[in-house]
Amino acid sequence: MPSDAAEPSPPAAGFFAELPLLATERDTFEPDGWRPAPGDWALAVTDIVDSTGAIARGLHKTVNFVAAMGIAGLRNLCAPVRIPFLFGGDGAVVLVPPACIERARIELARARGQAARDFGLTLRAGLVPVDTLRRFGCDVLVGRFEPTPGNSFGVFLGGGVGVLEAAVRGHGNAELGRLAAIPESLDDGEPVNLEGLSCRWDTLHSTRGTMLTMIVRGRAGLREVYADILRLAGPDDQARPVSLNTLRARWPPKGFMLEARARRRKGSLLAWTARVLAETLLARIVLARGKPIGGFDPERYRREIVTNTDFCRHDETLCFVIDCPLAAVDPIRKYMAEKALSDGIRYGIHLSDTALMTCLVTSPADSLHVHFVDGGGGGYTSASRSLKGVQP
């Protein structure tokens, strides 16, 4: 929903803005849409420590919000240059241009500090130039998944994301971990610029049976797996976790205190809470009326949200959330068990009645807004936990 995000500037030319468009999730499996990242750009990753424990304490929405903080902060820092980013439920991946690398280190240090001070979560963060990753024997290939004009997500191949994540978590290459480390001293206590980041929509409820969150990992065959899962779950448009039937705006929104804490910029939390409540009440009224006001058309905005949701693909990993008929769950489990035996694919599945959505809104009037979806009750975190076990 609308926030106090700054008016958008015309997109600047650059590596990501010039990539071929991948308009659908299936297009991300086409090899012609990928390009090597420039060596002087830098890859950043974030990860929340013990997200499983935080979710068990009822902080799932907070985990998703903090995971999106790195994306919002770096995107605002690099604007108007378009940059690729990927949401993973309890962490994020972002590629930043060379002119922003040093400031990005500071912004990530601030995000780590803010996550601890305002939300009680420990955020890992690391950043390293792409050329450095190539010296460690991996690569970073980037695709531009853009479901609607101007609303881009990044998808990544080449192994660089996984290698950097492992190093930052402390169980990968120790030297790379040192090179990617972001000193605590860079956190000066200033808040991250999180303009546009919000979570004002109500919990998304399945209309077909269950929200199925899946993580699939394998060296080959991901295109086939994704196509077959959607075939078993039903038509693509009906399998989307966000639909006009599931979008509900309540007031006050459940996440209003997350937004108030994130946006207060050292000001009074009470004053910022009042401001967020006033803004969300106005937005609720405008959405309920359903009639255009100024340049904002609430009905068009709702329709755009359905398509402007993320799709997570990096290296040998594929992650997605679908609204799945209950009758399709067992066939999907059987199919994945067979693929695990025949192709060595690993997978994790989590089922929930609901899904959560976190929004990054640049300008709703100009149709510039993207939305991150995670399955309810742990979603990606739970699916990832089961992925670590021995598969059938």
XYZ file of N, CA, C and O in Angstrom, residues 206-289:
336
model
N -5.088 -19.361 2.050
C -5.253 -20.226 0.892
C -6.732 -20.319 0.506
O -7.604 -20.465 1.365
N -6.994 -20.252 -0.780
C -8.357 -20.436 -1.272
C -8.532 -21.787 -1.960
O -9.642 -22.145 -2.341
N -7.419 -22.544 -2.095
C -7.478 -23.801 -2.834
C -7.185 -25.016 -1.956
O -7.355 -26.145 -2.400
N -6.706 -24.782 -0.732
C -6.390 -25.913 0.135
C -5.266 -25.621 1.094
O -5.434 -25.641 2.306
N -4.062 -25.317 0.554
C -2.908 -25.058 1.412
C -1.883 -24.217 0.663
O -1.773 -24.294 -0.561
N -1.148 -23.399 1.426
C 0.002 -22.698 0.862
C 1.200 -23.642 0.967
O 1.593 -24.034 2.065
N 1.740 -24.018 -0.166
C 2.855 -24.954 -0.221
C 4.136 -24.178 -0.510
O 4.260 -23.530 -1.545
N 5.060 -24.215 0.446
C 6.373 -23.599 0.268
C 7.368 -24.702 -0.053
O 7.423 -25.713 0.652
N 8.135 -24.502 -1.113
C 9.063 -25.561 -1.522
C 10.438 -24.982 -1.825
O 10.560 -23.905 -2.412
N 11.457 -25.712 -1.390
C 12.842 -25.449 -1.772
C 13.360 -26.698 -2.464
O 13.238 -27.806 -1.931
N 13.910 -26.526 -3.650
C 14.442 -27.638 -4.436
C 15.893 -27.324 -4.754
O 16.224 -26.201 -5.147
N 16.745 -28.317 -4.605
C 18.168 -28.110 -4.876
C 18.692 -29.264 -5.719
O 18.522 -30.432 -5.381
N 19.334 -28.923 -6.844
C 19.887 -29.943 -7.723
C 20.705 -29.315 -8.825
O 20.484 -28.159 -9.199
N 21.637 -30.077 -9.373
C 22.506 -29.549 -10.427
C 21.784 -29.433 -11.760
O 22.167 -28.639 -12.612
N 20.745 -30.228 -11.967
C 20.021 -30.208 -13.236
C 18.571 -30.587 -12.969
O 18.228 -31.136 -11.922
N 17.735 -30.269 -13.938
C 16.350 -30.704 -13.866
C 15.399 -29.767 -13.157
O 14.217 -30.107 -12.981
N 15.859 -28.573 -12.753
C 14.971 -27.670 -12.026
C 13.833 -27.162 -12.906
O 12.716 -26.960 -12.431
N 14.108 -26.954 -14.180
C 13.050 -26.515 -15.095
C 11.922 -27.548 -15.130
O 10.742 -27.210 -15.018
N 12.298 -28.806 -15.265
C 11.313 -29.886 -15.330
C 10.537 -29.989 -14.016
O 9.313 -30.155 -14.013
N 11.243 -29.898 -12.901
C 10.583 -29.999 -11.596
C 9.559 -28.887 -11.430
O 8.414 -29.134 -11.020
N 9.958 -27.665 -11.753
C 9.034 -26.540 -11.580
C 7.796 -26.715 -12.460
O 6.659 -26.518 -12.008
N 7.999 -27.105 -13.699
C 6.868 -27.294 -14.608
C 5.951 -28.412 -14.121
O 4.713 -28.282 -14.164
N 6.525 -29.481 -13.635
C 5.703 -30.604 -13.186
C 4.942 -30.283 -11.894
O 3.800 -30.721 -11.716
N 5.563 -29.532 -10.995
C 4.862 -29.137 -9.769
C 3.654 -28.278 -10.106
O 2.550 -28.473 -9.562
N 3.830 -27.332 -11.019
C 2.695 -26.483 -11.409
C 1.636 -27.289 -12.155
O 0.436 -27.006 -12.027
N 2.057 -28.273 -12.910
C 1.077 -29.128 -13.586
C 0.245 -29.901 -12.559
O -0.977 -30.007 -12.698
N 0.892 -30.392 -11.519
C 0.178 -31.131 -10.484
C -0.702 -30.208 -9.639
O -1.781 -30.615 -9.183
N -0.251 -28.975 -9.431
C -0.981 -28.043 -8.562
C -2.099 -27.310 -9.296
O -2.964 -26.706 -8.656
N -2.078 -27.330 -10.621
C -3.138 -26.640 -11.349
C -2.596 -25.491 -12.171
O -1.390 -25.251 -12.198
N -3.450 -24.744 -12.844
C -3.007 -23.652 -13.716
C -2.148 -22.647 -12.966
O -2.359 -22.384 -11.779
N -1.171 -22.067 -13.692
C -0.251 -21.118 -13.083
C -0.969 -19.974 -12.392
O -0.614 -19.587 -11.273
N -1.981 -19.407 -13.057
C -2.628 -18.219 -12.492
C -3.386 -18.554 -11.211
O -3.484 -17.730 -10.294
N -3.912 -19.764 -11.093
C -4.621 -20.150 -9.881
C -3.672 -20.550 -8.758
O -4.049 -20.533 -7.585
N -2.446 -20.912 -9.102
C -1.482 -21.342 -8.089
C -0.771 -20.171 -7.407
O -0.074 -20.370 -6.416
N -0.954 -18.970 -7.916
C -0.294 -17.827 -7.290
C -0.757 -17.674 -5.840
O -1.950 -17.754 -5.561
N 0.170 -17.415 -4.901
C -0.231 -17.260 -3.500
C -0.996 -15.977 -3.239
O -1.707 -15.864 -2.235
N -0.830 -14.990 -4.131
C -1.546 -13.721 -4.003
C -2.598 -13.654 -5.096
O -2.310 -13.876 -6.274
N -3.828 -13.376 -4.722
C -4.911 -13.208 -5.688
C -5.831 -12.103 -5.185
O -5.740 -11.673 -4.031
N -6.706 -11.652 -6.046
C -7.664 -10.622 -5.631
C -8.551 -11.131 -4.506
O -9.043 -10.340 -3.685
N -8.737 -12.447 -4.439
C -9.571 -13.018 -3.376
C -8.856 -13.106 -2.037
O -9.496 -13.174 -0.987
N -7.513 -13.136 -2.058
C -6.770 -13.273 -0.806
C -6.270 -11.949 -0.245
O -5.855 -11.893 0.913
N -6.288 -10.887 -1.064
C -5.799 -9.587 -0.596
C -6.819 -8.943 0.336
O -7.941 -8.632 -0.068
N -6.401 -8.733 1.577
C -7.260 -8.080 2.564
C -6.441 -7.029 3.306
O -5.308 -7.287 3.699
N -7.032 -5.856 3.482
C -6.366 -4.789 4.229
C -7.160 -4.521 5.502
O -8.294 -4.046 5.443
N -6.567 -4.855 6.657
C -7.236 -4.571 7.921
C -6.624 -3.316 8.543
O -5.518 -2.896 8.199
N -7.362 -2.720 9.473
C -6.786 -1.588 10.197
C -7.061 -1.756 11.683
O -8.193 -2.074 12.073
N -6.038 -1.537 12.526
C -4.651 -1.293 12.111
C -3.993 -2.566 11.612
O -4.339 -3.654 12.061
N -3.047 -2.444 10.680
C -2.367 -3.634 10.166
C -1.508 -4.269 11.250
O -0.989 -3.588 12.131
N -1.337 -5.578 11.173
C -0.576 -6.288 12.190
C 0.867 -5.817 12.281
O 1.463 -5.846 13.355
N 1.418 -5.379 11.174
C 2.830 -5.012 11.162
C 3.105 -3.540 11.341
O 4.211 -3.089 11.041
N 2.142 -2.773 11.861
C 2.343 -1.319 11.891
C 3.489 -0.918 12.826
O 4.196 0.055 12.575
N 3.715 -1.674 13.907
C 4.803 -1.318 14.815
C 6.173 -1.615 14.191
O 7.152 -0.914 14.483
N 6.253 -2.626 13.338
C 7.505 -2.868 12.618
C 7.859 -1.655 11.773
O 9.006 -1.182 11.771
N 6.884 -1.147 11.057
C 7.119 0.008 10.194
C 7.432 1.247 11.003
O 8.313 2.037 10.642
N 6.740 1.445 12.110
C 6.989 2.621 12.951
C 8.415 2.597 13.502
O 9.121 3.611 13.476
N 8.862 1.455 13.994
C 10.225 1.351 14.525
C 11.260 1.577 13.433
O 12.294 2.218 13.645
N 10.994 1.013 12.259
C 11.961 1.102 11.164
C 12.082 2.516 10.615
O 13.157 2.925 10.170
N 11.017 3.299 10.666
C 11.006 4.604 10.007
C 11.238 5.784 10.937
O 11.332 6.922 10.477
N 11.373 5.540 12.216
C 11.349 6.678 13.133
C 12.578 7.578 13.046
O 12.546 8.705 13.530
N 13.680 7.096 12.484
C 14.859 7.946 12.292
C 15.262 8.672 13.572
O 15.467 9.877 13.589
N 15.334 7.966 14.678
C 15.727 8.498 15.979
C 14.689 9.422 16.597
O 14.909 10.003 17.652
N 13.564 9.621 15.937
C 12.512 10.458 16.494
C 11.708 9.690 17.530
O 12.018 8.553 17.884
N 10.648 10.297 17.986
C 9.784 9.684 18.983
C 9.040 8.493 18.381
O 8.395 8.612 17.338
N 9.130 7.337 19.042
C 8.411 6.168 18.558
C 6.912 6.404 18.615
O 6.173 5.978 17.714
N 6.442 7.113 19.639
C 5.017 7.408 19.749
C 4.552 8.250 18.562
O 3.493 7.974 17.975
N 5.334 9.263 18.207
C 4.962 10.130 17.089
C 4.949 9.354 15.779
O 4.039 9.516 14.951
N 5.960 8.492 15.573
C 6.003 7.714 14.341
C 4.896 6.668 14.300
O 4.354 6.376 13.234
N 4.554 6.122 15.446
C 3.439 5.177 15.488
C 2.148 5.854 15.066
O 1.364 5.309 14.273
N 1.931 7.072 15.585
C 0.736 7.824 15.215
C 0.732 8.129 13.720
O -0.320 8.054 13.056
N 1.902 8.469 13.189
C 1.986 8.789 11.760
C 1.663 7.561 10.909
O 0.896 7.650 9.934
N 2.256 6.410 11.260
C 1.997 5.186 10.495
C 0.524 4.796 10.589
O -0.090 4.403 9.593
N -0.062 4.923 11.768
C -1.478 4.587 11.923
C -2.348 5.507 11.074
O -3.330 5.061 10.458
N -2.014 6.797 11.025
C -2.785 7.738 10.214
C -2.657 7.400 8.729
O -3.648 7.406 7.979
N -1.430 7.110 8.292
C -1.209 6.779 6.882
C -1.952 5.497 6.495
O -2.554 5.423 5.419
N -1.875 4.494 7.360
C -2.524 3.228 7.034
C -4.046 3.346 7.070
O -4.744 2.664 6.320
N -4.566 4.206 7.933
C -6.015 4.427 7.959
C -6.463 5.092 6.660
O -7.483 4.690 6.063
N -5.713 6.099 6.225
C -6.043 6.758 4.956
C -5.981 5.761 3.802
O -6.880 5.725 2.944
N -4.929 4.943 3.782
C -4.796 3.942 2.720
C -5.955 2.954 2.758
O -6.481 2.559 1.713
N -6.354 2.563 3.952
C -7.474 1.622 4.095
C -8.761 2.219 3.532
O -9.532 1.529 2.847
N -8.993 3.498 3.781
C -10.196 4.167 3.278
C -10.173 4.232 1.753
O -11.175 3.957 1.079
N -8.999 4.602 1.202
C -8.876 4.716 -0.255
C -9.092 3.357 -0.925
O -9.810 3.243 -1.923
N -8.508 2.309 -0.351
C -8.677 0.971 -0.921
C -10.119 0.495 -0.818
O -10.651 -0.146 -1.723
N -10.771 0.821 0.296
C -12.161 0.396 0.487
C -13.087 1.086 -0.513
O -14.045 0.473 -1.007
N -12.816 2.347 -0.821
C -13.649 3.072 -1.786
C -13.454 2.522 -3.194
O -14.386 2.478 -3.991
